Amino acid sequence: MDKGVSRRGLFGAGAAAAAILAGAPIAAAAGGSGMVLRWWGNNGWEIRIGAKTILIDPWLTRFKTGTYTSAGADPRTPLSVNRALIDGYLDRGFLRADHILVTHGHYDHLTDVPYLAELTGATVIGTETHLSLMAALGAPEDQLAIATGGEDLTFDGYSIRVLRSLHSATGTRARVAFPGTRPLSRRDRPRVIADLLEGGTLAYVVSGGGASVLDFGGSNYVESELAGLRPDVVLLPPGGAKVREYVPRLLRVLGNPRYVAATHWDDFDLPLGQAHDPNGGLEVLRTAVAAASPGSEFVVLDHLGEFTP
C-alpha cells in the first residue's frame, strides 16, 4: 500500500516549507503512537517523542555538488553552511534537538551538524572519524559522544540503539565514495566535500512513545546486526544494486515491518521545498517493497512532511 502526501494530513513540499517559514504550525499525521517523524530531505529526519527531539543526519544547507549529474559530484566543491536558513527554523521553534545521530561522514550527512550542535546543545553520536571531522569544523567537543555499534542507550522518554552498518557500494567495482577514517583531531579543518570521509557507517534504532524507527543512511546493512529487531518503521534508501537481495533480505530479517518510509531519494542539489527524484530510484524501491513485503505500507513524504506511526 502506498501512503502519499495526500493522506493523513501530510503537506506537499512547497506548502510545508512555506508554512514553516511563515511561522504557521504544521499538524502531524494522525497515528496511534506518541512518535512523530518529519523528513528534512536527503537522510535528514526529525523524531519527536513528547518534548524530546532526535535528529538524524540533518542537512538543510543542500549546496550544489553535481552529485546527480552525469559528471557526478565535484570533489573540490567547497563546504558551506547556510546559517541564516538554519537560524530561521530554530528561531521559529520548528527545529530543535536533544540528540543528533550521524550515520556517516559524507558532506550530505555531516556538514550542518557542528553548527546545529552549537546552537541546540544537543549530544552528537558518531564514530571516531565523524567526531574528528565535526571537532575540526568547530563542534563543541564536550557534546560529542563516540559510538562503534552495539551501544544500547536510554534517556528521558526514549532510547537509542546503535548498529554497525555499511555504506552504499556503487559502480562496477562496488566502491564506497570518499572512503577512509581519521583519528580525533582539531587540526586540518575540512574545506571541500572530499575532505569529509565516510569514516564508518552506523544505523540507529530510536524507540519511544510506543513506537520504534530504524534508519539507514546508506543502501546497505549488516544482516547479523538486525536479527531479532522488529521496528515499526524502517527508513530505507533506494539503491542497493550491488547488495544481494537488498530489499527482500532486509525486510525478511526485520519481520516485514508495518511501515517502510523512503529516505535519501531526492536530488539534494535542489533546495528544501523541491523534492525531486533524479533517477527513478523511488519507484524502483516502491516496487521492490511491494514485491518483498506486500503487507508493509510504503510511505513517501515531501520535504517537511510529517508522519505518525
XYZ file of C-alpha atoms in Angstrom:
309
model
C 0.000 0.000 0.000
C 1.312 3.444 -0.863
C 0.830 6.248 1.609
C 1.272 9.513 -0.302
C 1.244 13.070 0.950
C -2.487 13.452 0.370
C -3.346 11.082 3.238
C -3.421 11.743 6.981
C -2.927 15.467 6.586
C 0.565 15.356 5.060
C 1.691 18.560 3.342
C 3.155 18.987 -0.125
C 6.742 20.175 -0.310
C 6.074 23.795 -1.213
C 3.159 24.177 1.192
C 5.045 22.700 4.118
C 8.144 24.798 3.583
C 6.089 27.962 3.158
C 4.059 27.220 6.278
C 7.147 26.692 8.425
C 8.934 29.773 7.152
C 5.793 31.827 7.727
C 5.597 30.621 11.305
C 2.407 28.570 10.882
C 2.136 25.261 12.754
C 2.021 22.004 10.798
C -0.337 19.348 12.049
C 1.120 15.881 12.460
C -0.326 12.975 10.549
C -2.880 11.060 12.578
C -1.483 7.845 14.014
C -1.533 5.615 17.061
C 1.791 6.373 18.741
C 3.382 9.272 20.561
C 6.166 9.493 17.981
C 6.146 11.983 15.094
C 8.575 11.808 12.169
C 9.389 14.767 9.932
C 11.526 14.487 6.796
C 14.034 17.287 6.167
C 15.197 15.903 2.837
C 18.016 13.505 1.970
C 18.508 11.329 5.095
C 17.567 14.185 7.412
C 14.920 13.104 9.914
C 13.396 14.682 12.981
C 11.909 12.276 15.531
C 9.727 13.896 18.194
C 8.770 11.919 21.279
C 6.896 14.096 23.745
C 9.089 17.110 24.496
C 12.221 15.380 23.180
C 13.644 15.655 19.661
C 16.195 13.452 17.941
C 17.693 14.489 14.593
C 19.351 12.096 12.154
C 21.797 13.443 9.522
C 20.238 16.937 9.355
C 21.484 18.751 6.219
C 19.400 21.817 5.472
C 22.013 23.783 3.507
C 21.964 21.492 0.436
C 24.639 23.312 -1.583
C 25.186 22.236 -5.193
C 27.696 19.456 -5.820
C 26.642 17.916 -9.137
C 26.049 14.582 -7.424
C 23.155 13.567 -9.654
C 24.602 14.871 -12.927
C 26.372 12.661 -15.456
C 29.727 14.019 -14.239
C 28.951 13.236 -10.600
C 29.894 15.220 -7.516
C 32.836 17.595 -7.903
C 35.188 16.623 -5.040
C 36.504 20.201 -4.939
C 33.095 21.643 -4.054
C 33.614 23.976 -1.058
C 31.797 23.161 2.158
C 29.338 25.773 3.337
C 26.646 26.174 5.986
C 23.569 28.317 5.363
C 23.407 29.772 8.852
C 20.589 32.177 8.036
C 18.395 29.312 6.838
C 19.112 27.194 9.907
C 18.665 30.159 12.239
C 15.267 30.840 10.689
C 13.958 27.372 11.522
C 15.438 27.443 15.016
C 14.206 30.949 15.806
C 10.661 29.996 14.809
C 10.775 26.991 17.095
C 10.324 24.471 14.296
C 13.678 22.802 14.805
C 15.429 21.734 17.984
C 17.455 18.749 19.135
C 18.317 16.789 22.243
C 20.349 14.256 20.224
C 21.842 14.357 16.732
C 22.726 10.985 15.227
C 25.264 10.790 12.387
C 25.180 7.716 10.134
C 28.416 8.534 8.280
C 30.784 11.369 7.489
C 29.879 12.428 3.953
C 29.010 16.055 3.187
C 25.279 15.424 2.701
C 25.031 13.967 6.208
C 27.510 15.803 8.420
C 28.145 19.359 7.149
C 25.431 21.176 9.132
C 25.751 19.113 12.319
C 28.503 21.128 14.075
C 26.522 24.365 13.736
C 23.271 22.715 14.813
C 25.039 21.163 17.806
C 26.430 24.529 18.837
C 23.020 26.206 18.682
C 20.929 23.442 20.270
C 23.333 21.984 22.825
C 22.443 18.514 21.520
C 24.525 15.445 22.201
C 26.001 14.176 18.916
C 26.656 10.464 18.371
C 29.027 9.167 15.696
C 32.213 7.201 15.074
C 35.679 8.463 15.939
C 36.109 9.755 12.390
C 32.747 11.544 12.421
C 33.591 13.237 15.718
C 37.052 14.165 14.466
C 35.604 15.823 11.387
C 33.000 17.674 13.435
C 35.545 18.842 16.001
C 37.666 20.206 13.172
C 34.564 22.021 11.879
C 34.013 23.668 15.250
C 31.545 21.386 17.005
C 31.589 21.709 20.833
C 33.747 18.756 21.829
C 32.033 18.217 25.180
C 28.821 17.387 23.274
C 30.387 14.625 21.145
C 29.759 11.004 22.136
C 31.676 8.235 20.367
C 29.979 5.054 19.165
C 31.195 1.950 17.381
C 27.942 -0.004 17.073
C 26.421 -2.175 19.776
C 25.533 0.644 22.170
C 22.002 0.454 23.635
C 21.369 3.726 25.439
C 18.416 5.010 27.438
C 17.418 8.625 28.008
C 14.429 10.553 29.348
C 11.498 9.151 27.397
C 13.410 7.470 24.573
C 16.219 5.059 23.770
C 18.851 4.870 21.044
C 20.370 1.628 19.833
C 23.458 1.962 17.636
C 24.115 -0.699 14.984
C 27.156 -1.435 12.877
C 26.204 -0.832 9.268
C 27.610 -0.383 5.762
C 27.665 2.406 3.220
C 26.245 2.086 -0.280
C 28.631 0.421 -2.736
C 28.300 1.562 -6.341
C 29.830 1.121 -9.778
C 31.235 -1.998 -11.394
C 33.701 -2.443 -8.531
C 31.118 -1.757 -5.773
C 33.187 1.023 -4.223
C 32.369 3.435 -1.384
C 32.640 7.144 -2.192
C 35.249 9.189 -0.260
C 36.333 6.229 1.910
C 38.702 6.331 4.834
C 38.981 7.175 8.503
C 40.570 9.933 10.573
C 41.677 9.974 14.224
C 40.359 12.560 16.643
C 41.957 15.942 15.988
C 41.017 19.617 15.833
C 43.547 20.210 13.076
C 43.136 20.165 9.304
C 39.724 21.763 9.014
C 37.741 20.172 6.147
C 37.375 22.610 3.250
C 35.839 20.645 0.364
C 33.440 17.726 0.156
C 36.240 15.220 -0.480
C 37.603 16.060 2.987
C 34.526 14.577 4.622
C 35.333 10.876 4.683
C 32.765 8.125 5.128
C 34.527 7.121 8.348
C 32.465 4.022 9.058
C 28.686 3.766 8.816
C 26.164 3.352 11.611
C 22.430 2.647 11.668
C 20.144 3.669 14.516
C 17.001 2.404 16.218
C 15.146 5.139 18.095
C 12.323 3.997 20.385
C 9.813 5.912 22.458
C 6.201 6.981 22.567
C 5.089 3.421 21.876
C 6.933 3.092 18.544
C 10.382 2.403 17.127
C 12.103 3.525 13.936
C 15.215 2.101 12.231
C 17.230 4.413 9.980
C 19.818 3.522 7.343
C 21.984 6.319 5.933
C 23.195 4.172 3.037
C 21.849 1.417 0.799
C 23.490 -1.457 2.648
C 23.434 -3.134 6.053
C 24.923 -5.857 8.242
C 22.259 -8.550 8.375
C 23.521 -10.102 11.597
C 23.080 -6.746 13.396
C 19.366 -6.771 12.541
C 18.430 -10.234 13.800
C 15.534 -10.045 16.235
C 14.755 -6.376 15.578
C 11.095 -5.564 14.915
C 10.882 -1.815 14.268
C 7.536 -0.248 13.426
C 9.135 1.951 10.756
C 12.166 1.368 8.547
C 13.686 4.426 6.849
C 15.124 2.867 3.705
C 17.102 4.456 0.840
C 16.739 3.353 -2.786
C 19.711 1.752 -4.489
C 21.490 -1.330 -3.243
C 22.009 -2.724 -6.733
C 25.292 -4.347 -5.677
C 23.801 -5.794 -2.483
C 22.426 -9.318 -2.688
C 18.634 -9.233 -2.333
C 18.882 -5.733 -0.910
C 15.183 -5.201 -0.125
C 13.818 -8.765 0.313
C 16.609 -9.919 2.633
C 16.308 -6.784 4.771
C 12.540 -6.867 5.181
C 12.604 -10.599 5.833
C 15.113 -10.358 8.690
C 13.090 -7.483 10.196
C 9.870 -9.497 10.136
C 8.188 -7.399 7.407
C 7.741 -4.097 9.258
C 4.424 -2.282 9.198
C 5.868 0.826 7.526
C 8.731 1.306 5.072
C 9.432 5.011 4.554
C 11.628 6.132 1.673
C 14.680 8.190 2.596
C 17.696 9.630 0.752
C 15.831 9.600 -2.589
C 15.749 13.284 -3.539
C 18.151 15.452 -5.561
C 19.854 17.375 -2.772
C 21.364 19.905 -5.166
C 17.877 21.428 -5.056
C 16.783 23.451 -2.005
C 14.288 22.371 0.625
C 10.778 22.507 -0.778
C 11.787 20.945 -4.101
C 11.740 17.197 -3.533
C 12.658 15.605 -6.859
C 13.618 12.009 -7.631
C 16.522 12.413 -10.085
C 16.905 8.848 -11.328
C 13.680 6.910 -10.720
C 15.028 5.185 -7.633
C 11.919 5.940 -5.602
C 9.655 3.948 -7.914
C 12.137 1.061 -8.053
C 12.127 0.977 -4.247
C 8.330 1.140 -4.112
C 8.071 -1.853 -6.458
C 10.688 -3.836 -4.547
C 8.958 -3.274 -1.196
C 5.569 -4.250 -2.610
C 7.006 -7.475 -4.023
C 9.009 -8.425 -0.925
C 6.550 -7.412 1.792
C 3.022 -6.731 0.447
C 1.713 -6.071 3.953
C 4.147 -3.214 4.562
C 2.816 0.283 3.938
C 5.136 2.323 1.718
C 5.447 5.890 2.990
C 6.628 8.809 0.868
C 6.846 12.286 2.387
C 7.551 15.593 0.761
C 10.083 17.907 2.370
C 8.932 18.834 5.873
C 6.054 16.391 5.682
C 5.156 14.522 8.873
C 4.081 11.020 9.732
C 2.915 9.362 12.944
C 3.287 5.556 13.028
